[in-house]
mmCIF file of C-alpha atoms in Angstrom:
data_model
loop_
_atom_site.group_PDB
_atom_site.id
_atom_site.type_symbol
_atom_site.label_atom_id
_atom_site.label_comp_id
_atom_site.label_asym_id
_atom_site.label_seq_id
_atom_site.Cartn_x
_atom_site.Cartn_y
_atom_site.Cartn_z
ATOM 1 C CA MET A 1 9.532 -29.922 7.973
ATOM 2 C CA LYS A 2 6.356 -30.394 5.970
ATOM 3 C CA LEU A 3 5.268 -26.999 4.682
ATOM 4 C CA LEU A 4 2.236 -25.628 2.864
ATOM 5 C CA VAL A 5 3.035 -22.686 0.594
ATOM 6 C CA THR A 6 -0.035 -20.848 -0.667
ATOM 7 C CA GLY A 7 0.584 -18.951 -3.893
ATOM 8 C CA GLY A 8 3.732 -20.994 -4.403
ATOM 9 C CA ALA A 9 3.459 -20.770 -8.197
ATOM 10 C CA GLY A 10 3.741 -16.983 -8.115
ATOM 11 C CA TYR A 11 6.798 -14.754 -8.313
ATOM 12 C CA ILE A 12 7.880 -14.638 -4.668
ATOM 13 C CA GLY A 13 6.161 -17.822 -3.513
ATOM 14 C CA SER A 14 7.894 -19.976 -6.127
ATOM 15 C CA ILE A 15 11.325 -18.632 -5.208
ATOM 16 C CA VAL A 16 10.737 -19.232 -1.509
ATOM 17 C CA SER A 17 9.466 -22.727 -2.387
ATOM 18 C CA ALA A 18 12.643 -23.426 -4.360
ATOM 19 C CA MET A 19 14.779 -22.363 -1.409
ATOM 20 C CA LEU A 20 12.722 -24.532 0.956
ATOM 21 C CA VAL A 21 13.099 -27.570 -1.294
ATOM 22 C CA ASP A 22 16.837 -26.927 -1.535
ATOM 23 C CA ALA A 23 16.952 -26.818 2.280
ATOM 24 C CA GLY A 24 15.453 -30.312 2.412
ATOM 25 C CA HIS A 25 11.861 -29.515 3.373
ATOM 26 C CA ASP A 26 8.743 -31.323 2.130
ATOM 27 C CA VAL A 27 6.881 -28.582 0.234
ATOM 28 C CA VAL A 28 3.225 -28.677 -0.831
ATOM 29 C CA ILE A 29 2.077 -25.727 -2.961
ATOM 30 C CA LEU A 30 -1.547 -24.581 -2.928
ATOM 31 C CA ASP A 31 -2.217 -22.388 -5.967
ATOM 32 C CA ASP A 32 -5.163 -22.052 -8.344
ATOM 33 C CA LEU A 33 -2.807 -20.760 -11.089
ATOM 34 C CA SER A 34 -5.049 -17.743 -11.711
ATOM 35 C CA THR A 35 -1.933 -15.562 -11.563
ATOM 36 C CA GLY A 36 0.786 -18.166 -10.943
ATOM 37 C CA HIS A 37 2.581 -20.442 -13.392
ATOM 38 C CA ALA A 38 2.845 -24.215 -13.095
ATOM 39 C CA GLU A 39 6.314 -24.162 -14.645
ATOM 40 C CA ALA A 40 7.513 -21.965 -11.756
ATOM 41 C CA VAL A 41 6.773 -24.732 -9.251
ATOM 42 C CA PRO A 42 10.188 -26.145 -8.290
ATOM 43 C CA ALA A 43 11.057 -29.777 -8.877
ATOM 44 C CA GLY A 44 10.522 -31.688 -5.679
ATOM 45 C CA ALA A 45 7.455 -29.686 -4.601
ATOM 46 C CA THR A 46 3.883 -30.985 -4.895
ATOM 47 C CA LEU A 47 1.303 -28.721 -6.563
ATOM 48 C CA VAL A 48 -2.325 -28.823 -5.420
ATOM 49 C CA ARG A 49 -4.442 -26.694 -7.732
ATOM 50 C CA ARG A 50 -7.035 -25.160 -5.393
ATOM 51 C CA ARG A 51 -8.040 -21.755 -4.039
ATOM 52 C CA ILE A 52 -6.978 -20.689 -0.561
ATOM 53 C CA HIS A 53 -10.676 -20.736 0.313
ATOM 54 C CA ASP A 54 -10.303 -24.550 0.126
ATOM 55 C CA ALA A 55 -7.260 -24.826 2.394
ATOM 56 C CA ALA A 56 -9.160 -27.023 4.863
ATOM 57 C CA ASP A 57 -9.220 -29.753 2.204
ATOM 58 C CA VAL A 58 -5.417 -29.761 2.112
ATOM 59 C CA LEU A 59 -4.122 -28.912 5.581
ATOM 60 C CA THR A 60 -3.676 -31.866 7.932
ATOM 61 C CA PRO A 61 -2.074 -32.096 11.382
ATOM 62 C CA ASP A 62 1.200 -33.395 9.938
ATOM 63 C CA PHE A 63 2.028 -29.965 8.483
ATOM 64 C CA ASP A 64 4.612 -28.035 10.475
ATOM 65 C CA SER A 65 4.112 -24.586 8.956
ATOM 66 C CA VAL A 66 2.199 -22.505 6.436
ATOM 67 C CA LEU A 67 3.747 -19.758 4.320
ATOM 68 C CA HIS A 68 0.945 -17.624 2.907
ATOM 69 C CA PHE A 69 1.651 -15.748 -0.352
ATOM 70 C CA ALA A 70 -1.643 -16.203 -2.194
ATOM 71 C CA GLY A 71 -3.202 -12.804 -2.765
ATOM 72 C CA LEU A 72 -4.044 -10.109 -5.271
ATOM 73 C CA ILE A 73 -1.380 -7.413 -5.280
ATOM 74 C CA ALA A 74 -2.195 -4.554 -7.690
ATOM 75 C CA ALA A 75 -2.945 -1.400 -5.710
ATOM 76 C CA GLY A 76 -4.408 0.398 -8.716
ATOM 77 C CA GLU A 77 -6.729 -2.472 -9.587
ATOM 78 C CA SER A 78 -7.880 -2.647 -5.988
ATOM 79 C CA MET A 79 -9.260 0.887 -6.315
ATOM 80 C CA VAL A 80 -11.607 -0.098 -9.144
ATOM 81 C CA ARG A 81 -12.295 -3.753 -8.234
ATOM 82 C CA PRO A 82 -12.183 -3.748 -4.420
ATOM 83 C CA GLU A 83 -14.635 -6.630 -4.133
ATOM 84 C CA ILE A 84 -12.214 -9.199 -5.526
ATOM 85 C CA TYR A 85 -9.516 -8.025 -3.110
ATOM 86 C CA TRP A 86 -11.773 -8.373 -0.088
ATOM 87 C CA ASP A 87 -12.848 -11.825 -1.240
ATOM 88 C CA ASN A 88 -9.445 -13.231 -2.092
ATOM 89 C CA ASN A 89 -7.205 -11.441 0.376
ATOM 90 C CA VAL A 90 -9.562 -11.409 3.354
ATOM 91 C CA VAL A 91 -12.238 -14.083 2.948
ATOM 92 C CA GLY A 92 -9.717 -16.543 1.517
ATOM 93 C CA SER A 93 -7.114 -15.766 4.171
ATOM 94 C CA LEU A 94 -9.649 -16.133 6.987
ATOM 95 C CA ALA A 95 -10.557 -19.547 5.591
ATOM 96 C CA LEU A 96 -6.859 -20.407 5.645
ATOM 97 C CA LEU A 97 -6.547 -19.268 9.262
ATOM 98 C CA ASP A 98 -9.543 -21.433 10.172
ATOM 99 C CA ALA A 99 -7.820 -24.399 8.532
ATOM 100 C CA VAL A 100 -4.552 -23.644 10.342
ATOM 101 C CA ARG A 101 -6.373 -23.604 13.665
ATOM 102 C CA ALA A 102 -8.374 -26.781 12.943
ATOM 103 C CA ALA A 103 -5.259 -28.712 11.913
ATOM 104 C CA ARG A 104 -3.246 -27.261 14.809
ATOM 105 C CA VAL A 105 -0.465 -26.114 12.489
ATOM 106 C CA PRO A 106 1.990 -24.355 14.828
ATOM 107 C CA ARG A 107 3.636 -21.759 12.535
ATOM 108 C CA LEU A 108 2.550 -19.192 9.953
ATOM 109 C CA VAL A 109 4.554 -16.746 7.845
ATOM 110 C CA PHE A 110 2.423 -14.136 6.056
ATOM 111 C CA SER A 111 3.277 -12.098 2.976
ATOM 112 C CA SER A 112 2.181 -8.611 4.006
ATOM 113 C CA THR A 113 2.999 -5.248 2.444
ATOM 114 C CA ALA A 114 4.319 -1.747 3.038
ATOM 115 C CA ALA A 115 1.022 -0.520 1.561
ATOM 116 C CA VAL A 116 -0.480 -0.818 5.053
ATOM 117 C CA TYR A 117 1.367 2.394 5.995
ATOM 118 C CA GLY A 118 -0.159 4.629 3.327
ATOM 119 C CA ASN A 119 1.536 8.042 3.304
ATOM 120 C CA PRO A 120 3.790 7.841 6.368
ATOM 121 C CA SER A 121 4.552 10.919 8.464
ATOM 122 C CA GLU A 122 8.170 9.883 9.084
ATOM 123 C CA LEU A 123 10.851 8.195 6.980
ATOM 124 C CA PRO A 124 12.289 5.620 6.988
ATOM 125 C CA ILE A 125 9.212 3.649 7.983
ATOM 126 C CA THR A 126 9.508 1.508 11.107
ATOM 127 C CA GLU A 127 7.076 -1.164 12.288
ATOM 128 C CA ALA A 128 5.830 1.328 14.893
ATOM 129 C CA ALA A 129 4.474 3.650 12.178
ATOM 130 C CA ALA A 130 0.730 4.134 12.109
ATOM 131 C CA ALA A 131 -1.128 1.909 9.668
ATOM 132 C CA ALA A 132 -3.197 4.091 7.321
ATOM 133 C CA PRO A 133 -3.566 2.346 3.940
ATOM 134 C CA THR A 134 -4.648 4.472 0.993
ATOM 135 C CA ASN A 135 -6.072 1.647 -1.126
ATOM 136 C CA PRO A 136 -8.084 -1.550 -0.631
ATOM 137 C CA TYR A 137 -5.023 -3.694 -1.334
ATOM 138 C CA GLY A 138 -3.263 -2.284 1.731
ATOM 139 C CA SER A 139 -6.468 -2.420 3.762
ATOM 140 C CA THR A 140 -7.024 -6.095 3.041
ATOM 141 C CA LYS A 141 -3.461 -6.992 4.020
ATOM 142 C CA LEU A 142 -3.769 -4.981 7.231
ATOM 143 C CA ALA A 143 -7.020 -6.767 8.054
ATOM 144 C CA ILE A 144 -5.254 -10.130 7.928
ATOM 145 C CA ASP A 145 -2.308 -8.847 9.941
ATOM 146 C CA LEU A 146 -4.814 -7.931 12.655
ATOM 147 C CA ALA A 147 -6.552 -11.299 12.380
ATOM 148 C CA ILE A 148 -3.214 -13.105 12.737
ATOM 149 C CA THR A 149 -2.402 -11.096 15.880
ATOM 150 C CA SER A 150 -5.693 -12.228 17.416
ATOM 151 C CA GLN A 151 -5.186 -15.862 16.444
ATOM 152 C CA SER A 152 -1.619 -15.927 17.740
ATOM 153 C CA SER A 153 -2.708 -14.628 21.119
ATOM 154 C CA ALA A 154 -5.788 -16.828 21.455
ATOM 155 C CA HIS A 155 -4.434 -20.069 19.981
ATOM 156 C CA ASP A 156 -0.671 -19.963 20.647
ATOM 157 C CA LEU A 157 0.170 -19.621 16.959
ATOM 158 C CA ALA A 158 3.771 -18.717 16.146
ATOM 159 C CA ALA A 159 3.358 -16.121 13.394
ATOM 160 C CA VAL A 160 5.485 -13.670 11.440
ATOM 161 C CA SER A 161 4.286 -11.041 8.953
ATOM 162 C CA LEU A 162 6.838 -9.699 6.487
ATOM 163 C CA ARG A 163 5.885 -6.310 5.101
ATOM 164 C CA TYR A 164 7.504 -6.013 1.692
ATOM 165 C CA PHE A 165 8.492 -2.861 -0.038
ATOM 166 C CA ASN A 166 8.985 -3.042 -3.837
ATOM 167 C CA VAL A 167 10.404 -6.381 -4.955
ATOM 168 C CA ALA A 168 12.613 -6.772 -8.018
ATOM 169 C CA GLY A 169 15.132 -9.065 -9.657
ATOM 170 C CA ALA A 170 15.074 -12.791 -10.370
ATOM 171 C CA TYR A 171 16.364 -16.062 -8.935
ATOM 172 C CA GLY A 172 17.932 -17.962 -11.797
ATOM 173 C CA PRO A 173 15.126 -19.175 -14.081
ATOM 174 C CA ILE A 174 12.364 -17.760 -11.833
ATOM 175 C CA GLY A 175 11.352 -14.148 -12.214
ATOM 176 C CA GLU A 176 8.483 -11.702 -12.303
ATOM 177 C CA ARG A 177 5.712 -12.206 -14.855
ATOM 178 C CA HIS A 178 2.170 -11.081 -14.280
ATOM 179 C CA GLU A 179 -0.680 -10.915 -16.757
ATOM 180 C CA PRO A 180 -1.456 -8.113 -17.057
ATOM 181 C CA GLU A 181 1.828 -6.708 -15.756
ATOM 182 C CA THR A 182 1.420 -3.790 -13.338
ATOM 183 C CA HIS A 183 4.898 -3.355 -11.834
ATOM 184 C CA LEU A 184 7.283 -0.677 -12.996
ATOM 185 C CA ILE A 185 10.512 -2.606 -13.645
ATOM 186 C CA PRO A 186 9.067 -5.504 -15.693
ATOM 187 C CA ILE A 187 6.969 -3.049 -17.704
ATOM 188 C CA ALA A 188 10.067 -0.934 -18.360
ATOM 189 C CA LEU A 189 11.923 -4.053 -19.522
ATOM 190 C CA GLN A 190 9.088 -4.842 -21.931
ATOM 191 C CA VAL A 191 9.486 -1.354 -23.383
ATOM 192 C CA ALA A 192 13.253 -1.788 -23.663
ATOM 193 C CA ALA A 193 12.679 -5.093 -25.451
ATOM 194 C CA GLY A 194 10.326 -3.462 -27.945
ATOM 195 C CA LYS A 195 7.217 -5.256 -26.636
ATOM 196 C CA ARG A 196 5.576 -2.011 -25.532
ATOM 197 C CA GLU A 197 5.688 1.390 -27.173
ATOM 198 C CA LYS A 198 6.415 3.431 -24.045
ATOM 199 C CA LEU A 199 6.635 3.434 -20.268
ATOM 200 C CA GLN A 200 3.757 5.171 -18.537
ATOM 201 C CA ILE A 201 4.663 6.889 -15.275
ATOM 202 C CA PHE A 202 1.789 8.086 -13.143
ATOM 203 C CA GLY A 203 2.446 11.550 -11.778
ATOM 204 C CA ASP A 204 5.400 13.886 -12.195
ATOM 205 C CA ASP A 205 4.152 16.552 -9.770
ATOM 206 C CA TYR A 206 4.708 14.813 -6.435
ATOM 207 C CA PRO A 207 6.639 16.646 -3.678
ATOM 208 C CA THR A 208 9.852 14.715 -4.458
ATOM 209 C CA PRO A 209 13.153 15.908 -6.004
ATOM 210 C CA ASP A 210 12.148 14.902 -9.547
ATOM 211 C CA GLY A 211 8.361 14.927 -9.129
ATOM 212 C CA THR A 212 7.844 11.162 -9.312
ATOM 213 C CA CYS A 213 6.997 8.638 -6.601
ATOM 214 C CA ILE A 214 9.828 7.152 -4.548
ATOM 215 C CA ARG A 215 9.966 3.483 -3.580
ATOM 216 C CA ASP A 216 12.343 1.209 -1.679
ATOM 217 C CA TYR A 217 13.361 -1.787 -3.816
ATOM 218 C CA ILE A 218 14.484 -5.141 -2.425
ATOM 219 C CA HIS A 219 15.968 -8.051 -4.375
ATOM 220 C CA VAL A 220 13.605 -11.020 -4.476
ATOM 221 C CA ALA A 221 16.330 -13.455 -3.360
ATOM 222 C CA ASP A 222 17.007 -11.338 -0.269
ATOM 223 C CA LEU A 223 13.289 -11.221 0.425
ATOM 224 C CA ALA A 224 12.960 -14.988 0.042
ATOM 225 C CA ARG A 225 15.774 -15.683 2.495
ATOM 226 C CA ALA A 226 13.923 -13.687 5.133
ATOM 227 C CA HIS A 227 11.072 -16.204 5.038
ATOM 228 C CA LEU A 228 13.365 -19.068 5.974
ATOM 229 C CA LEU A 229 14.734 -17.003 8.854
ATOM 230 C CA ALA A 230 11.189 -16.170 9.959
ATOM 231 C CA LEU A 231 10.332 -19.881 10.114
ATOM 232 C CA GLU A 232 13.333 -20.519 12.331
ATOM 233 C CA THR A 233 12.648 -17.694 14.778
ATOM 234 C CA ALA A 234 8.833 -17.707 15.141
ATOM 235 C CA GLU A 235 7.681 -18.095 18.749
ATOM 236 C CA PRO A 236 4.377 -19.617 19.985
ATOM 237 C CA GLY A 237 1.792 -17.045 20.995
ATOM 238 C CA GLN A 238 3.616 -14.186 19.274
ATOM 239 C CA HIS A 239 2.896 -12.363 16.041
ATOM 240 C CA ARG A 240 6.044 -10.563 14.968
ATOM 241 C CA ILE A 241 6.008 -7.997 12.165
ATOM 242 C CA TYR A 242 9.053 -6.988 10.139
ATOM 243 C CA ASN A 243 9.602 -4.451 7.373
ATOM 244 C CA LEU A 244 11.790 -5.681 4.526
ATOM 245 C CA GLY A 245 13.523 -3.172 2.302
ATOM 246 C CA ASN A 246 17.062 -1.998 1.728
ATOM 247 C CA GLY A 247 16.542 1.477 3.193
ATOM 248 C CA ASN A 248 17.156 3.328 -0.080
ATOM 249 C CA GLY A 249 14.533 5.155 -2.081
ATOM 250 C CA PHE A 250 14.523 5.320 -5.871
ATOM 251 C CA SER A 251 12.174 7.523 -7.885
ATOM 252 C CA ASN A 252 10.296 6.278 -10.915
ATOM 253 C CA LYS A 253 12.522 8.461 -13.100
ATOM 254 C CA GLN A 254 15.618 6.921 -11.532
ATOM 255 C CA VAL A 255 14.288 3.436 -12.251
ATOM 256 C CA ALA A 256 13.786 4.378 -15.900
ATOM 257 C CA ASP A 257 17.366 5.667 -16.070
ATOM 258 C CA VAL A 258 18.754 2.419 -14.603
ATOM 259 C CA VAL A 259 16.746 0.334 -17.076
ATOM 260 C CA ARG A 260 18.228 2.360 -19.959
ATOM 261 C CA GLU A 261 21.720 1.859 -18.531
ATOM 262 C CA VAL A 262 21.360 -1.905 -17.962
ATOM 263 C CA THR A 263 19.599 -2.786 -21.215
ATOM 264 C CA GLY A 264 21.322 -0.324 -23.510
ATOM 265 C CA HIS A 265 17.981 0.344 -25.191
ATOM 266 C CA PRO A 266 15.850 3.484 -25.513
ATOM 267 C CA LEU A 267 13.016 3.846 -23.040
ATOM 268 C CA PRO A 268 10.356 6.337 -24.151
ATOM 269 C CA VAL A 269 8.393 7.668 -21.162
ATOM 270 C CA GLU A 270 4.927 9.186 -21.040
ATOM 271 C CA TYR A 271 3.795 10.975 -17.889
ATOM 272 C CA SER A 272 0.151 10.609 -16.895
ATOM 273 C CA PRO A 273 -1.892 12.071 -14.039
ATOM 274 C CA ARG A 274 -1.387 10.668 -10.576
ATOM 275 C CA ARG A 275 -2.968 7.299 -9.896
ATOM 276 C CA GLN A 276 -5.482 7.327 -7.069
ATOM 277 C CA GLY A 277 -4.248 5.591 -3.936
ATOM 278 C CA ASP A 278 -0.497 5.828 -4.658
ATOM 279 C CA PRO A 279 1.580 6.996 -1.656
ATOM 280 C CA VAL A 280 4.273 9.592 -2.370
ATOM 281 C CA THR A 281 7.279 7.928 -0.712
ATOM 282 C CA LEU A 282 7.787 4.501 0.839
ATOM 283 C CA VAL A 283 11.224 3.750 2.268
ATOM 284 C CA ALA A 284 11.792 1.082 4.903
ATOM 285 C CA SER A 285 13.726 0.768 8.071
ATOM 286 C CA SER A 286 14.689 -2.912 8.289
ATOM 287 C CA ALA A 287 16.612 -2.475 11.556
ATOM 288 C CA LYS A 288 14.253 -4.792 13.424
ATOM 289 C CA ALA A 289 14.604 -7.586 10.848
ATOM 290 C CA ARG A 290 18.380 -7.212 10.911
ATOM 291 C CA ALA A 291 18.498 -7.375 14.707
ATOM 292 C CA GLU A 292 15.940 -10.126 15.371
ATOM 293 C CA LEU A 293 16.097 -12.291 12.235
ATOM 294 C CA GLY A 294 19.776 -11.816 11.503
ATOM 295 C CA TRP A 295 18.766 -10.747 8.004
ATOM 296 C CA GLU A 296 20.889 -8.611 5.706
ATOM 297 C CA PRO A 297 20.133 -7.670 2.065
ATOM 298 C CA GLY A 298 22.856 -9.076 -0.155
ATOM 299 C CA LYS A 299 21.908 -7.198 -3.336
ATOM 300 C CA ALA A 300 20.868 -3.699 -2.351
ATOM 301 C CA ASP A 301 21.943 -1.988 -5.575
ATOM 302 C CA LEU A 302 19.114 -1.233 -7.996
ATOM 303 C CA THR A 303 21.395 -1.901 -10.963
ATOM 304 C CA ASP A 304 21.917 -5.497 -9.787
ATOM 305 C CA MET A 305 18.173 -6.005 -9.376
ATOM 306 C CA VAL A 306 17.403 -4.687 -12.851
ATOM 307 C CA ALA A 307 20.268 -6.686 -14.367
ATOM 308 C CA ASP A 308 18.935 -9.941 -12.868
ATOM 309 C CA ALA A 309 15.408 -9.129 -14.029
ATOM 310 C CA TRP A 310 16.728 -8.318 -17.533
ATOM 311 C CA ALA A 311 18.674 -11.610 -17.683
ATOM 312 C CA PHE A 312 15.473 -13.481 -16.744
ATOM 313 C CA TYR A 313 13.478 -11.587 -19.345
ATOM 314 C CA ARG A 314 15.941 -12.331 -22.133
ATOM 315 C CA THR A 315 16.374 -16.030 -21.326
ATOM 316 C CA VAL A 316 12.824 -16.981 -20.295
ATOM 317 C CA LEU A 317 10.302 -14.451 -21.610
ATOM 318 C CA ALA A 318 11.820 -13.061 -24.813
#
């Protein structure tokens, strides 16, 4: 198949692109490199350096599918700079959907997020849970989920949204690197490597066993495999939504402990006030993805995820 991967130079998009190339697909990556890295683009893929707002200049009727990863992802930043999230995540994605419709591309896989659920009333979170995002990041992703549902129904688009929980780990020479970095595990690894003085954890007074937020972590390779399964199972006129997590919750304190164990280095921690917009606990039920996609997480242990991320850090970033 000929596939367009938006955001294919980013963390998750580049790993999915590598798997698609390995599977024999013709992969074109659309990425403006504002947060992605050209060196993460896999050999065999074609990079077009453009914004998703310009997708109509790239998409042609010979494309079989679009996998849409391009988006801003920092929940905290979205609270103070919501305008750039609405522009990139919504305006840009709507332009992409217009291009998909004009070119009659039959399939779409969308990188959504567990942030659409906000503070859920029941755990683990199923796809039937009410959507109530607590930050603009989650709101913008939910807006596009709703737009995709409309387009699937009206224009016979075969679409799948994958709602990620926290992603970690690496895939060989491809791993997580954002500038600035906002995610807990890579920041903790920077502290362990002596590149930062301390790890800042926001809030130690949440209603959890140790007072810190709890998140469900999924290995990036497991997450990437789900996209290939979604391509295979998408059905015309349907927009299917799947949660992707391993069903286990780990607190921020637990993550810090695992980083100390894996790296063998000290990890000074400073606790700061809660960050506005952060849900207390997010843990997924992936039963639907297991049943309908045939997906199973292969690396559900947090220690394995941190170890892979640490190996990437030492070999590529150090």
